Coordinates of C-alpha atoms in Angstrom, one line a residue:
X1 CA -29.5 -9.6 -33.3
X2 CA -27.1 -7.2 -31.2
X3 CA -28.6 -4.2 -30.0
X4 CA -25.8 -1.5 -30.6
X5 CA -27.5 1.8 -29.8
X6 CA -29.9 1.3 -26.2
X7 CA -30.7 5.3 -25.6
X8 CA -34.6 4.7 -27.3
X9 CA -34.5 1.9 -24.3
X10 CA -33.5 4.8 -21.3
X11 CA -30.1 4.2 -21.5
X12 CA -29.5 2.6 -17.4
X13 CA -26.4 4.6 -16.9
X14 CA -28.5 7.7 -18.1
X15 CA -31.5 6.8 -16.1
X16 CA -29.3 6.2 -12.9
X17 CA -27.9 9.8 -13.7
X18 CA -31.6 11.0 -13.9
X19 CA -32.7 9.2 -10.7
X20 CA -29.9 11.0 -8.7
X21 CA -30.7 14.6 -10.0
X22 CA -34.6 14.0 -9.2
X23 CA -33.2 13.2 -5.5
X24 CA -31.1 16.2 -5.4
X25 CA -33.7 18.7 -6.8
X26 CA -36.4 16.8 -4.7
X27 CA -34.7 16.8 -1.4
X28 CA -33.4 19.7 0.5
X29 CA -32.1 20.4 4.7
X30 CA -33.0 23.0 7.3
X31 CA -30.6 25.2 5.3
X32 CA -31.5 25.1 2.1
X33 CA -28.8 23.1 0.8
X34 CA -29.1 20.0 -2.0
X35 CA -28.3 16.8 -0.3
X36 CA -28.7 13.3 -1.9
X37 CA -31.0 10.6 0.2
X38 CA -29.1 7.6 -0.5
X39 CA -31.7 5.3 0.5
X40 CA -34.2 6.4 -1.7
X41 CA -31.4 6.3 -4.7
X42 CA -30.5 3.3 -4.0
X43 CA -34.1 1.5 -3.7
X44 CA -34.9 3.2 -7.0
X45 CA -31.9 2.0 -9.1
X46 CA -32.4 -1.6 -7.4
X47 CA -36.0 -1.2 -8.5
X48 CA -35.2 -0.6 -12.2
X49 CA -32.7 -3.4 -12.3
X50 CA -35.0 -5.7 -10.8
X51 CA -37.4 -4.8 -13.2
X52 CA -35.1 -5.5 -15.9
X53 CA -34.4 -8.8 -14.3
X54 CA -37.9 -9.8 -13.7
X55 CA -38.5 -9.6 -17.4
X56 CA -35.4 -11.1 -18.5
X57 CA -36.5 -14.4 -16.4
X58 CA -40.1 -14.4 -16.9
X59 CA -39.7 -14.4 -21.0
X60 CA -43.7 -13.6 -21.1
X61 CA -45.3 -11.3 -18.7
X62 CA -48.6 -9.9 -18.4
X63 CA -48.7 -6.1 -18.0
X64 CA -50.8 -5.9 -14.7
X65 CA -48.2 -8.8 -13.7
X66 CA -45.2 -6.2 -14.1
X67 CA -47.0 -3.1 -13.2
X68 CA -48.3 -4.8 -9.8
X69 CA -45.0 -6.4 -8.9
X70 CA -42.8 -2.9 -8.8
X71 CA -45.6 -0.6 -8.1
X72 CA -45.5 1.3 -11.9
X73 CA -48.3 3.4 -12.9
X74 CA -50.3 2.5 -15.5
X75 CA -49.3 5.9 -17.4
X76 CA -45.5 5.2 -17.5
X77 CA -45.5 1.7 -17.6
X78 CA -47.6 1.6 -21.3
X79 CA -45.2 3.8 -22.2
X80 CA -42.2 2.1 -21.5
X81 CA -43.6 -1.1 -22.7
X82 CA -44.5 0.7 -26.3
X83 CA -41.6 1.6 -26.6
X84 CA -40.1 -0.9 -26.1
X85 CA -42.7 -3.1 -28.5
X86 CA -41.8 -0.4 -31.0
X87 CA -37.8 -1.0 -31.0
X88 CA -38.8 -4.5 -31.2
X89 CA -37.0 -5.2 -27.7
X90 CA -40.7 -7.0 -26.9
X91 CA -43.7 -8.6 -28.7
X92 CA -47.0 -7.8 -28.0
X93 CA -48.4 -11.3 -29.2
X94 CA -51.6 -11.5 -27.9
X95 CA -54.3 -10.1 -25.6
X96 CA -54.7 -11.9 -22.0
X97 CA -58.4 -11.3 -21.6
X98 CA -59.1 -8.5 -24.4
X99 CA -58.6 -5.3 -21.7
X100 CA -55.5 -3.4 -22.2
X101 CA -54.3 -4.1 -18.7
X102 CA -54.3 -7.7 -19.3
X103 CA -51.9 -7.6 -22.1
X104 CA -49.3 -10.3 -22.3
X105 CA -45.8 -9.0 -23.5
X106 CA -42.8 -11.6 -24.8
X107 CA -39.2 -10.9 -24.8
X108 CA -37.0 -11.1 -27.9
X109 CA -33.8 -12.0 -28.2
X110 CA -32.7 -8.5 -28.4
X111 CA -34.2 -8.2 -25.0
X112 CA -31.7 -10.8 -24.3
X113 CA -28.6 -9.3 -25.9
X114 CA -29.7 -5.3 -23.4
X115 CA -29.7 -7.4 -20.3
X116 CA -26.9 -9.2 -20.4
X117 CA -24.6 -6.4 -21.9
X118 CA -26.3 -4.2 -18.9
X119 CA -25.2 -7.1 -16.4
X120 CA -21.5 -7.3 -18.2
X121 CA -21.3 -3.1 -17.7
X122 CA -22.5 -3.4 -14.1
X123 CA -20.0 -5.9 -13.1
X124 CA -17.2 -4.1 -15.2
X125 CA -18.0 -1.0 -13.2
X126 CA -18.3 -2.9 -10.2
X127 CA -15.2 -5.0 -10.1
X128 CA -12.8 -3.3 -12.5
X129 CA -13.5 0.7 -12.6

């Protein structure tokens, strides 16, 4: 199953987008002026990809597992992962321990299909733009 439309998953190019305009808005100089920190951009955008990664390789992940790993708060990281559950990207099959944070999440192969077409437009980007 090919995923075709990936903006209910945060589309990465429009989250990269997003992560730069928090900088700029969240960071100013002496003068007043927008400047980017590229540090912080940089750490965030390797963040999400690792995160991507991370659950790409691991196939079936508990939710603390994830949340603990990359530091995600419990409020966004649900959210991500029901939405994510809901455009069927993940399965929910079973509880680890019955508490909510304990939840163990499965990839599916559409999953599969968003990581490796976000891997083929990084390295397009990267090598041929």
């Amino acid at each position: 199953m090919k995923v075709k439309n990936l903006d209910f998953l945060r589309n990465p190019i429009t989250e990269i987008f997003s992560l730069y305009m928090q900088v700029l808005k969240n960071n100013k100089n002496n003068t007043g002026d927008k400047f980017m920190d590229l540090d912080k951009f940089t750490i965030d955008v390797c963040q999400k990809l690792k995160m991507f990664k991370f659950i790409y390789q691991k196939k079936e992940f508990l939710a603390r597992e994830l949340f603990e790993k990359f530091e995600i708060p419990d409020t966004s990281g649900y959210r991500d992962l029901g939405i994510w559950v809901d455009k069927q990207l993940l399965e929910k099959p079973e509880n680890g321990n019955g508490t909510k944070y304990n939840v163990k999440y499965k990839t599916t192969p559409a999953w599969t299909n968003f990581y490796e077409d976000l891997c083929k437009k990084i390295l397009d980007i990267l090598l041929y733009d």
